Short mmCIF file of C-alpha atoms and ligand atoms in Angstrom, two decimals:
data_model
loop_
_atom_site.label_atom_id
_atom_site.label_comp_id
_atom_site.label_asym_id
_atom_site.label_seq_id
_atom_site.Cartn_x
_atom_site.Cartn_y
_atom_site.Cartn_z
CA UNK A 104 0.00 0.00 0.00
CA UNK A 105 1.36 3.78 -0.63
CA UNK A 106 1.68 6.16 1.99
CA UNK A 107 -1.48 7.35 2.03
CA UNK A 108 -3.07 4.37 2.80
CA UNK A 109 -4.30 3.78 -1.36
CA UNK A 110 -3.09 1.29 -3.43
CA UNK A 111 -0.45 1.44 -5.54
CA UNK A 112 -0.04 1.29 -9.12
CA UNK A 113 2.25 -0.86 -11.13
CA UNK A 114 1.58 -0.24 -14.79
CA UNK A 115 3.19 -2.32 -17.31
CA UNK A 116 4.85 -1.84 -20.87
CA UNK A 117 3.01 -4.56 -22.98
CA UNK A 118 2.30 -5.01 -26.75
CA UNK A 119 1.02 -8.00 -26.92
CA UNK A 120 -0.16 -10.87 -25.41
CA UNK A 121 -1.02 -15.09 -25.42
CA UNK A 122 -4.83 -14.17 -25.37
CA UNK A 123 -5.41 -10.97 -26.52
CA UNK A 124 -2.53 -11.05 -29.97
CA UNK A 125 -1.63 -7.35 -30.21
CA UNK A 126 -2.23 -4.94 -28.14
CA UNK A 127 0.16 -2.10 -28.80
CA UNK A 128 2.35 -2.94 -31.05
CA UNK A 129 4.25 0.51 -32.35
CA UNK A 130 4.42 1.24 -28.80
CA UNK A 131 7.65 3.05 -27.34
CA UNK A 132 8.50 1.66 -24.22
CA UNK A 133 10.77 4.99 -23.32
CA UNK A 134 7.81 7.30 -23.69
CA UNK A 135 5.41 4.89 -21.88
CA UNK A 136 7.43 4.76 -19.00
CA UNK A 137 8.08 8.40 -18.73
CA UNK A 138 4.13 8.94 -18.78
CA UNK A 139 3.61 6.22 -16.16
CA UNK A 140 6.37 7.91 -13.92
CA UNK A 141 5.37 11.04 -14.11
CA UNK A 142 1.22 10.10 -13.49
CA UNK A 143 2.14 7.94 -9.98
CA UNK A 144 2.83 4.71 -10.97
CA UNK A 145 4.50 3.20 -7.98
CA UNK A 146 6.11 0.49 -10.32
CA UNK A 147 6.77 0.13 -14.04
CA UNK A 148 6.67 -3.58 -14.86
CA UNK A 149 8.15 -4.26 -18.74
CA UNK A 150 7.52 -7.64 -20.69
CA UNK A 151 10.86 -8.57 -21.98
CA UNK A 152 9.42 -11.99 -23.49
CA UNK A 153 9.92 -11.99 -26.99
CA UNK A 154 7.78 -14.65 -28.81
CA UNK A 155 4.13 -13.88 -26.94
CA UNK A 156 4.48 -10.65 -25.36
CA UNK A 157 6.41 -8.55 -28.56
CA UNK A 158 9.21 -7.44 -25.80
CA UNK A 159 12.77 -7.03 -25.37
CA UNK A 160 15.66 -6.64 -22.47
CA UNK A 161 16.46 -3.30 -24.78
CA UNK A 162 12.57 -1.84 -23.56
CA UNK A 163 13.37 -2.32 -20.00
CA UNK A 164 17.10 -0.51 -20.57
CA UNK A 165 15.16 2.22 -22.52
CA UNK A 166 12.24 2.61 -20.26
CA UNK A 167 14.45 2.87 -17.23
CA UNK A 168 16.67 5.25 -18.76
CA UNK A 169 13.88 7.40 -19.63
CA UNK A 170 11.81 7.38 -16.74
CA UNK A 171 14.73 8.12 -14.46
CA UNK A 172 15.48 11.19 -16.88
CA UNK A 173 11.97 12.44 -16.79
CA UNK A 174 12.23 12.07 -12.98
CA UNK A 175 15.13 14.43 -12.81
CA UNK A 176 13.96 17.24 -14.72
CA UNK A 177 13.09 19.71 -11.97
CA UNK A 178 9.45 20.35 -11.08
CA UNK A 179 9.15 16.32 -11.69
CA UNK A 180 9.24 15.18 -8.64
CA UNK A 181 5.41 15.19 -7.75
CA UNK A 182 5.89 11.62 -7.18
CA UNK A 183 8.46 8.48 -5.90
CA UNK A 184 10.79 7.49 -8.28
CA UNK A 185 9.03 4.19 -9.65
CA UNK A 186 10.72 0.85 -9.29
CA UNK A 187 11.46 -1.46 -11.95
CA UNK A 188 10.15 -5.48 -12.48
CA UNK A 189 11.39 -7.33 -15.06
CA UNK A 190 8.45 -9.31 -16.47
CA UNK A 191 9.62 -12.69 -18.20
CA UNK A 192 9.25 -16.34 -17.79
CA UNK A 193 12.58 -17.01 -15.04
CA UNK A 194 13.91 -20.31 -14.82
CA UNK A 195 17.43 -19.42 -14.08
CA UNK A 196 19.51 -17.33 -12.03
CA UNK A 197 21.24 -16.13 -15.22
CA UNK A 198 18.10 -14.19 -16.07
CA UNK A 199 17.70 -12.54 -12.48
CA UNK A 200 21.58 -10.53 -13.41
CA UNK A 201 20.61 -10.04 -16.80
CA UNK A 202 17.16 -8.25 -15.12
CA UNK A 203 19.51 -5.73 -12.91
CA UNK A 204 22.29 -5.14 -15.74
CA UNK A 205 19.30 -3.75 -17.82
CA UNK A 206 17.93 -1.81 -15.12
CA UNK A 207 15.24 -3.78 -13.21
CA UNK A 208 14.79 -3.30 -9.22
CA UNK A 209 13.38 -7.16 -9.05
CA UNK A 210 11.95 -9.93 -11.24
CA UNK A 211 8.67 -11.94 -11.30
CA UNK A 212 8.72 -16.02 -10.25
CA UNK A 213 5.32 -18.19 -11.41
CA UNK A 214 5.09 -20.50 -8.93
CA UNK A 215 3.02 -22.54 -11.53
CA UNK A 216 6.47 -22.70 -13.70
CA UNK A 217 8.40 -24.00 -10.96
CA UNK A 218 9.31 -27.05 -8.52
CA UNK A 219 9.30 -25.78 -5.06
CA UNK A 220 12.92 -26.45 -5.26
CA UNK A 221 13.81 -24.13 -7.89
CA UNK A 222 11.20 -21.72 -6.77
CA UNK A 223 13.21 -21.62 -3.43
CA UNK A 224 16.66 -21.07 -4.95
CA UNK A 225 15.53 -18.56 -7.45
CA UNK A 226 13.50 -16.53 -4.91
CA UNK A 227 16.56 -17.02 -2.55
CA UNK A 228 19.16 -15.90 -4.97
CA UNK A 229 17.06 -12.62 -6.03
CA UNK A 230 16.93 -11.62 -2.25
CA UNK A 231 20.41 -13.05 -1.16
CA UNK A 232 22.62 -12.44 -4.23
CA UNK A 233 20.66 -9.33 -6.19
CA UNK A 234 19.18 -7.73 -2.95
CA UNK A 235 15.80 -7.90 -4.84
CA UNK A 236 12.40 -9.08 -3.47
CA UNK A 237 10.85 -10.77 -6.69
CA UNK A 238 6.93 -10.63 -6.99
CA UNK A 239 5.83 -14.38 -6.56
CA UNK A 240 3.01 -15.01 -8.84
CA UNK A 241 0.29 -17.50 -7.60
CA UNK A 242 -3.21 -18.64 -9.19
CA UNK A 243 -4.80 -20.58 -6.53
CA UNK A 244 -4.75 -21.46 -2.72
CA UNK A 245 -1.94 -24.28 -3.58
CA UNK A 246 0.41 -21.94 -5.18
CA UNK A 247 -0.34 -19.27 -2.67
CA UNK A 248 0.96 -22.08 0.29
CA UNK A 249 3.92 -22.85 -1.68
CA UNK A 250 4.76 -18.74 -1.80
CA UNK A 251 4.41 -18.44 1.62
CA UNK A 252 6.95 -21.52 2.18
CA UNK A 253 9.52 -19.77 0.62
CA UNK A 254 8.72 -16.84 2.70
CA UNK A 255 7.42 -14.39 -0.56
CA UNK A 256 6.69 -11.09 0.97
CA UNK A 257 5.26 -9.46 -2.01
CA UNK A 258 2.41 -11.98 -3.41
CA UNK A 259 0.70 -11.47 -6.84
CA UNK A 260 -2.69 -13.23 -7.57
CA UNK A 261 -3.06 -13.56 -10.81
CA UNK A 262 -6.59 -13.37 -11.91
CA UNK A 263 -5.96 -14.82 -15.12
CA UNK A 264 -5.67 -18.56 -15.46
CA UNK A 265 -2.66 -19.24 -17.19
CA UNK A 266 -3.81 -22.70 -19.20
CA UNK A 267 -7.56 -21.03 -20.41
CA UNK A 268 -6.87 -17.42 -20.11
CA UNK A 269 -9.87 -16.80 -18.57
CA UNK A 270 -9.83 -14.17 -16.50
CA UNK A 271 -12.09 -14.42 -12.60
CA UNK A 272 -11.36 -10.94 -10.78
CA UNK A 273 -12.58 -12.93 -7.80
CA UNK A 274 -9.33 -15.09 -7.82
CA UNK A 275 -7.48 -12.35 -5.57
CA UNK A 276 -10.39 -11.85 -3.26
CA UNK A 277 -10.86 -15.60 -2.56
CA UNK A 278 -7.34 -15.92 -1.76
CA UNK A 279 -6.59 -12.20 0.58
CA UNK A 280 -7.45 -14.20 3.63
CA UNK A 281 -4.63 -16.41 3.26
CA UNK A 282 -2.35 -13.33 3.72
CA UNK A 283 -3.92 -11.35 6.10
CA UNK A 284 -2.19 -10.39 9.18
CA UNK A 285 1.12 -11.63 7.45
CA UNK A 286 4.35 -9.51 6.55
CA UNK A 287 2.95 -9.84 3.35
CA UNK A 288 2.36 -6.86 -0.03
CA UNK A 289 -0.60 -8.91 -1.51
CA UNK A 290 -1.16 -7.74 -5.58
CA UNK A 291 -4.15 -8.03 -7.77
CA UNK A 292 -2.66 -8.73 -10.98
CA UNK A 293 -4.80 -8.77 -14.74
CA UNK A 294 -7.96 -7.48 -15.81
CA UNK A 295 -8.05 -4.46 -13.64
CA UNK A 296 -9.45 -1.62 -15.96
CA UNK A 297 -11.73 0.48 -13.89
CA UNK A 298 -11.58 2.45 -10.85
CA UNK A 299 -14.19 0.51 -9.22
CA UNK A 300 -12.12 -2.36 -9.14
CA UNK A 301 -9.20 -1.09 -7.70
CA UNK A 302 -11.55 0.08 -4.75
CA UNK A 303 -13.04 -3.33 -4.32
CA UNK A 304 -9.64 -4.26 -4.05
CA UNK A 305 -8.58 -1.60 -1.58
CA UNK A 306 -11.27 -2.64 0.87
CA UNK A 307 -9.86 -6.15 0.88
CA UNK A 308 -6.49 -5.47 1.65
CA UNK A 309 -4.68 -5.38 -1.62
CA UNK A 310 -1.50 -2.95 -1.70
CA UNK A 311 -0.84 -2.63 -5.70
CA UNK A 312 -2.45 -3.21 -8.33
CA UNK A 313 -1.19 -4.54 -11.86
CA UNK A 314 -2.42 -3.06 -14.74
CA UNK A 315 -1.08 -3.94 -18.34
CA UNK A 316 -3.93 -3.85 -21.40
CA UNK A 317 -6.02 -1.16 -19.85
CA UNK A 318 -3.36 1.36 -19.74
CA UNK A 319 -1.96 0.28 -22.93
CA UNK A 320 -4.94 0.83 -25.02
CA UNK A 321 -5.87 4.22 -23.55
CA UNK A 322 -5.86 6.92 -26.48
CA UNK A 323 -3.11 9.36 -26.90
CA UNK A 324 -2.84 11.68 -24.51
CA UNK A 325 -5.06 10.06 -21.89
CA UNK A 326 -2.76 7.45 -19.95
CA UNK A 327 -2.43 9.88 -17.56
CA UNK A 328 -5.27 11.46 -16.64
CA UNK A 329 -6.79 7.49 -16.56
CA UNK A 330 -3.65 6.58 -14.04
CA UNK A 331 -4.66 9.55 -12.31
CA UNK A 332 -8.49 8.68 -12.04
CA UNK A 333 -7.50 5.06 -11.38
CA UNK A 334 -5.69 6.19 -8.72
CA UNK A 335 -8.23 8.39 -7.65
O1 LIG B 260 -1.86 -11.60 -20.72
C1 LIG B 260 -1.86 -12.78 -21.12
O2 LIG B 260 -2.55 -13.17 -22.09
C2 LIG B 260 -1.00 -13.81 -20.46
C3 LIG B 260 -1.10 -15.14 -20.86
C4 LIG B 260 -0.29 -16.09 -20.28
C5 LIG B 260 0.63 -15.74 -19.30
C6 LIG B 260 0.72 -14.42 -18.89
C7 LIG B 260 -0.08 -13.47 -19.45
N1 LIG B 260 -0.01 -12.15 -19.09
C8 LIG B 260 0.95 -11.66 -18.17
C9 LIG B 260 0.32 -10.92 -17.09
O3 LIG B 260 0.46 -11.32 -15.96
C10 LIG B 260 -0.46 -9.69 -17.42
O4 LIG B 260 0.22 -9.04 -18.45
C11 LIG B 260 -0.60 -8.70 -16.28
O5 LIG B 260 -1.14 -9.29 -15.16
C12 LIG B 260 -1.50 -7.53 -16.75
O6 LIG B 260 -2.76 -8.00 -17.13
P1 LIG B 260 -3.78 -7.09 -17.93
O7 LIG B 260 -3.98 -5.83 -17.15
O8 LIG B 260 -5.02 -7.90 -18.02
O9 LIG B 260 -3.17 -6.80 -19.25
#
């Protein structure tokens, strides 16, 4: 949750997706992340997955580069300097350096990708090694136990099932009790478009949201005003 007691944003850089095909596909990844920095987003998450999500390492290097810029510029500074997540499929350490040599504060880890073993030695090597606390992606009550093993303190719930794509905004709710009380940031990630459902989220507990599509297909000139009214 920010300071204020609201939830926070993280807004992500992504052109295209498994279940949706393109989304965005001319856009700039620099000037993206400069509006999303400059309208409150408390993170900036970039796709660097090739194949299904049209990204690159070179868009999370570009959008750091230019949302720290922007954040410099005096009379900027309305706002925290956003962190950065490398979105990607991780399997292997490798991937968690190449995330901070192009500029990310932490990674993501699907527990659904992973044995508990490697789930436990990546998570452990992001913290130990890298000094960053990856967000641990779960889709049900089973994968939200097995994040909680590991000792995950910042928990996405992912409302979109990752075999279907179908997407159950209720998947976070169902699953907030399992956190609550616990050293834990819990995230509603996917499908989030409206204000109304950031609030439903807020009452529940949920510190940050994660909004990717929404953002991405709001018309020039109005990301924003619609961070700010999310936000609202
Ligand atoms: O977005 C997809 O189609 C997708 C399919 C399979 C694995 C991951 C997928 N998306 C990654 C994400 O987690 C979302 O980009 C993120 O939560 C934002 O979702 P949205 O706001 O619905 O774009």
């Amino acid at each position: 949750m920010d300071e204020t007691g609201g939830v926070s944003l993280m807004s992500e850089i992504k052109r295209a997706s498994p279940s949706k095909g393109d989304i965005a596909l001319s856009a700039n990844a620099a000037s993206q992340a400069q509006t999303y920095a400059l309208s409150g987003a408390s993170v900036i998450s970039v796709l660097t997955e090739p194949t299904w999500f049209k990204g690159t390492l070179l868009d999370l290097r570009l959008a750091r580069t230019a949302a720290d810029a922007a954040y410099i510029k005096p009379g900027s500074q309305d706002y925290e300097r956003p962190a950065f997540l490398r979105k990607d499929f991780i399997f292997d350490e490798y991937q968690i350096d190449e995330a901070r040599l192009y500029g990310a504060d932490t990674v993501l880890l699907i527990v659904a990708m992973l044995s508990q073993d490697r789930l436990s030695a990546l998570y452990n090597y992001s913290v130990q090694v890298r000094g960053m606390e990856p967000l641990v992606e779960v889709n049900n009550a089973e994968e939200m136990q097995r994040a909680l093993e590991i000792g995950a303190k910042v928990i996405g719930v992912n409302n979109r099932n990752l075999h279907d794509f179908n997407v159950d905004m209720g998947t976070t709710s169902r699953l907030a009790d399992m956190v609550s009380g616990k050293d834990v940031v819990l995230c509603a990630l996917s499908g989030i478009s409206t204000k109304e459902d950031v609030e439903v989220y807020r009452k529940q507990g949920v510190g940050a949201v994660l909004v990717g599509e929404a953002l991405m297909r709001a018309p020039e000139g109005q990301t924003g005003p619609f961070i700010k009214n999310l936000l609202g």
